Amino acid sequence: MEEKTLRQNDEVEIDLLGLCLMLLHHLPLILPAALLTALCAFLYTSLLVSPTYQSTTQVYILNRTESDTLTYSDLQLGTQLTSDYAQLIKSRYVLEEVIQTMGLPLSYEALSGMVSVSTPEDTRIIAITVTDTDPVRAMETANAVREAASEHILNVMDIQAVNVVETANLPTGPSGPNTTRNILLGGMLGAVLVMGILVVRYLLDDSVKTTEDVERYLDLSVLAVIPLNEGETEGKKKRRKVKRKGAGR
């Protein structure tokens, strides 16, 4: 039983070694495929994907009790409500008001995909970020969303005020797409695809190539091995062709 287990383990190791050697042998095929897909990813990102710009504005919301002093419960309550504020900012009411005010040729779903709301941990500062292909429009849209959301939060949550921490900035450079990341992902995709095809073909190949394969698959012992000299074989074929030509003449 132990010998059988050891034999199976040896076979697994031999298969893995053969698989690695096969991949190394086809390395001249894998590398060009990776370079080709990386080049395609670069061309696609550079020529077909429009650059995007991000503009961010921040607001600060503070809940107070009836007294004029700020208590710990006020701070804790404000932190718990930040997720509610984020939902109100991306609500249909706010975004449709922004679309109507700015005259944007966008639907609610399209604008919702452009707007993202984040809340830094342990704070009540809410950051509103707009991603657009036009940097000026990204800034104007972020400010418009902030103004419409501030009014909507005041009406719904019945709080004192929504303070502006930072107005939207004019982006000085594109935030995307990430050309380097796309090139690396493209190269990895090409290499993985070719390696996957090679591995599948290797695993499905059940032809007998070595004496070990004969013993493994046919459970037979090899009595003798006849070496094959490819150089001599090719030489004999050439001589036969020459003799046939001479006989024809």
PDB file of N, CA, C and O in Angstrom, residues 60-71 73-75 77-78 85 124 158-161 163:
ATOM      1  N   TYR A  60     -19.976  69.302   5.446  1.00  0.00           N
ATOM      2  CA  TYR A  60     -19.895  68.887   6.847  1.00  0.00           C
ATOM      3  C   TYR A  60     -21.278  69.079   7.473  1.00  0.00           C
ATOM      4  O   TYR A  60     -21.838  70.178   7.431  1.00  0.00           O
ATOM      5  N   ILE A  61     -21.839  67.993   8.008  1.00  0.00           N
ATOM      6  CA  ILE A  61     -23.186  68.023   8.570  1.00  0.00           C
ATOM      7  C   ILE A  61     -23.086  67.757  10.062  1.00  0.00           C
ATOM      8  O   ILE A  61     -22.484  66.776  10.494  1.00  0.00           O
ATOM      9  N   LEU A  62     -23.709  68.637  10.871  1.00  0.00           N
ATOM     10  CA  LEU A  62     -23.647  68.522  12.319  1.00  0.00           C
ATOM     11  C   LEU A  62     -25.044  68.607  12.904  1.00  0.00           C
ATOM     12  O   LEU A  62     -25.780  69.561  12.639  1.00  0.00           O
ATOM     13  N   ASN A  63     -25.411  67.616  13.673  1.00  0.00           N
ATOM     14  CA  ASN A  63     -26.704  67.626  14.357  1.00  0.00           C
ATOM     15  C   ASN A  63     -26.521  68.179  15.761  1.00  0.00           C
ATOM     16  O   ASN A  63     -25.588  67.809  16.480  1.00  0.00           O
ATOM     17  N   ARG A  64     -27.421  69.025  16.182  1.00  0.00           N
ATOM     18  CA  ARG A  64     -27.385  69.607  17.518  1.00  0.00           C
ATOM     19  C   ARG A  64     -28.696  69.323  18.234  1.00  0.00           C
ATOM     20  O   ARG A  64     -29.751  69.180  17.614  1.00  0.00           O
ATOM     21  N   THR A  65     -28.614  69.228  19.528  1.00  0.00           N
ATOM     22  CA  THR A  65     -29.821  69.093  20.328  1.00  0.00           C
ATOM     23  C   THR A  65     -30.447  70.471  20.523  1.00  0.00           C
ATOM     24  O   THR A  65     -29.988  71.470  19.977  1.00  0.00           O
ATOM     25  N   GLU A  66     -31.509  70.549  21.321  1.00  0.00           N
ATOM     26  CA  GLU A  66     -32.172  71.825  21.543  1.00  0.00           C
ATOM     27  C   GLU A  66     -31.287  72.813  22.284  1.00  0.00           C
ATOM     28  O   GLU A  66     -31.447  74.013  22.179  1.00  0.00           O
ATOM     29  N   SER A  67     -30.334  72.307  23.045  1.00  0.00           N
ATOM     30  CA  SER A  67     -29.410  73.195  23.758  1.00  0.00           C
ATOM     31  C   SER A  67     -28.349  73.710  22.804  1.00  0.00           C
ATOM     32  O   SER A  67     -28.149  73.192  21.716  1.00  0.00           O
ATOM     33  N   ASP A  68     -27.652  74.747  23.238  1.00  0.00           N
ATOM     34  CA  ASP A  68     -26.627  75.355  22.396  1.00  0.00           C
ATOM     35  C   ASP A  68     -25.295  74.639  22.490  1.00  0.00           C
ATOM     36  O   ASP A  68     -24.374  74.948  21.736  1.00  0.00           O
ATOM     37  N   THR A  69     -25.155  73.717  23.417  1.00  0.00           N
ATOM     38  CA  THR A  69     -23.886  73.010  23.589  1.00  0.00           C
ATOM     39  C   THR A  69     -23.877  71.742  22.751  1.00  0.00           C
ATOM     40  O   THR A  69     -24.907  71.098  22.553  1.00  0.00           O
ATOM     41  N   LEU A  70     -22.694  71.387  22.282  1.00  0.00           N
ATOM     42  CA  LEU A  70     -22.512  70.178  21.472  1.00  0.00           C
ATOM     43  C   LEU A  70     -22.142  69.027  22.392  1.00  0.00           C
ATOM     44  O   LEU A  70     -21.161  69.103  23.135  1.00  0.00           O
ATOM     45  N   THR A  71     -22.922  67.958  22.364  1.00  0.00           N
ATOM     46  CA  THR A  71     -22.700  66.817  23.240  1.00  0.00           C
ATOM     47  C   THR A  71     -22.111  65.652  22.450  1.00  0.00           C
ATOM     48  O   THR A  71     -22.110  65.646  21.209  1.00  0.00           O
ATOM     49  N   SER A  73     -23.405  62.719  22.274  1.00  0.00           N
ATOM     50  CA  SER A  73     -24.485  62.034  21.561  1.00  0.00           C
ATOM     51  C   SER A  73     -24.737  62.684  20.203  1.00  0.00           C
ATOM     52  O   SER A  73     -25.093  62.001  19.235  1.00  0.00           O
ATOM     53  N   ASP A  74     -24.551  64.006  20.124  1.00  0.00           N
ATOM     54  CA  ASP A  74     -24.697  64.683  18.839  1.00  0.00           C
ATOM     55  C   ASP A  74     -23.653  64.186  17.840  1.00  0.00           C
ATOM     56  O   ASP A  74     -23.959  63.922  16.672  1.00  0.00           O
ATOM     57  N   LEU A  75     -22.422  64.068  18.319  1.00  0.00           N
ATOM     58  CA  LEU A  75     -21.351  63.589  17.444  1.00  0.00           C
ATOM     59  C   LEU A  75     -21.599  62.158  16.995  1.00  0.00           C
ATOM     60  O   LEU A  75     -21.405  61.799  15.831  1.00  0.00           O
ATOM     61  N   LEU A  77     -24.486  60.543  16.858  1.00  0.00           N
ATOM     62  CA  LEU A  77     -25.639  60.488  15.976  1.00  0.00           C
ATOM     63  C   LEU A  77     -25.277  60.955  14.571  1.00  0.00           C
ATOM     64  O   LEU A  77     -25.707  60.370  13.575  1.00  0.00           O
ATOM     65  N   GLY A  78     -24.469  61.997  14.484  1.00  0.00           N
ATOM     66  CA  GLY A  78     -24.065  62.491  13.170  1.00  0.00           C
ATOM     67  C   GLY A  78     -23.261  61.466  12.401  1.00  0.00           C
ATOM     68  O   GLY A  78     -23.408  61.316  11.192  1.00  0.00           O
ATOM     69  N   TYR A  85     -27.191  60.255   4.684  1.00  0.00           N
ATOM     70  CA  TYR A  85     -26.895  61.424   3.864  1.00  0.00           C
ATOM     71  C   TYR A  85     -26.395  61.012   2.479  1.00  0.00           C
ATOM     72  O   TYR A  85     -26.742  61.626   1.466  1.00  0.00           O
ATOM     73  N   ARG A 124     -17.660  63.115   9.913  1.00  0.00           N
ATOM     74  CA  ARG A 124     -18.960  63.407   9.320  1.00  0.00           C
ATOM     75  C   ARG A 124     -18.801  64.262   8.074  1.00  0.00           C
ATOM     76  O   ARG A 124     -19.744  64.894   7.627  1.00  0.00           O
ATOM     77  N   ASP A 158     -34.290  67.556   8.671  1.00  0.00           N
ATOM     78  CA  ASP A 158     -34.626  68.601   9.641  1.00  0.00           C
ATOM     79  C   ASP A 158     -33.431  68.920  10.545  1.00  0.00           C
ATOM     80  O   ASP A 158     -33.476  68.819  11.762  1.00  0.00           O
ATOM     81  N   ILE A 159     -32.314  69.289   9.899  1.00  0.00           N
ATOM     82  CA  ILE A 159     -31.106  69.647  10.641  1.00  0.00           C
ATOM     83  C   ILE A 159     -30.881  71.143  10.516  1.00  0.00           C
ATOM     84  O   ILE A 159     -31.605  71.849   9.806  1.00  0.00           O
ATOM     85  N   GLN A 160     -29.851  71.612  11.218  1.00  0.00           N
ATOM     86  CA  GLN A 160     -29.611  73.059  11.262  1.00  0.00           C
ATOM     87  C   GLN A 160     -29.007  73.583   9.966  1.00  0.00           C
ATOM     88  O   GLN A 160     -29.530  74.520   9.371  1.00  0.00           O
ATOM     89  N   ALA A 161     -27.902  72.983   9.529  1.00  0.00           N
ATOM     90  CA  ALA A 161     -27.225  73.501   8.340  1.00  0.00           C
ATOM     91  C   ALA A 161     -26.298  72.436   7.771  1.00  0.00           C
ATOM     92  O   ALA A 161     -25.888  71.502   8.469  1.00  0.00           O
ATOM     93  N   ASN A 163     -22.742  72.609   6.045  1.00  0.00           N
ATOM     94  CA  ASN A 163     -21.630  73.525   5.817  1.00  0.00           C
ATOM     95  C   ASN A 163     -20.723  73.014   4.696  1.00  0.00           C
ATOM     96  O   ASN A 163     -20.438  71.817   4.605  1.00  0.00           O
TER      97      ASN A 163
END
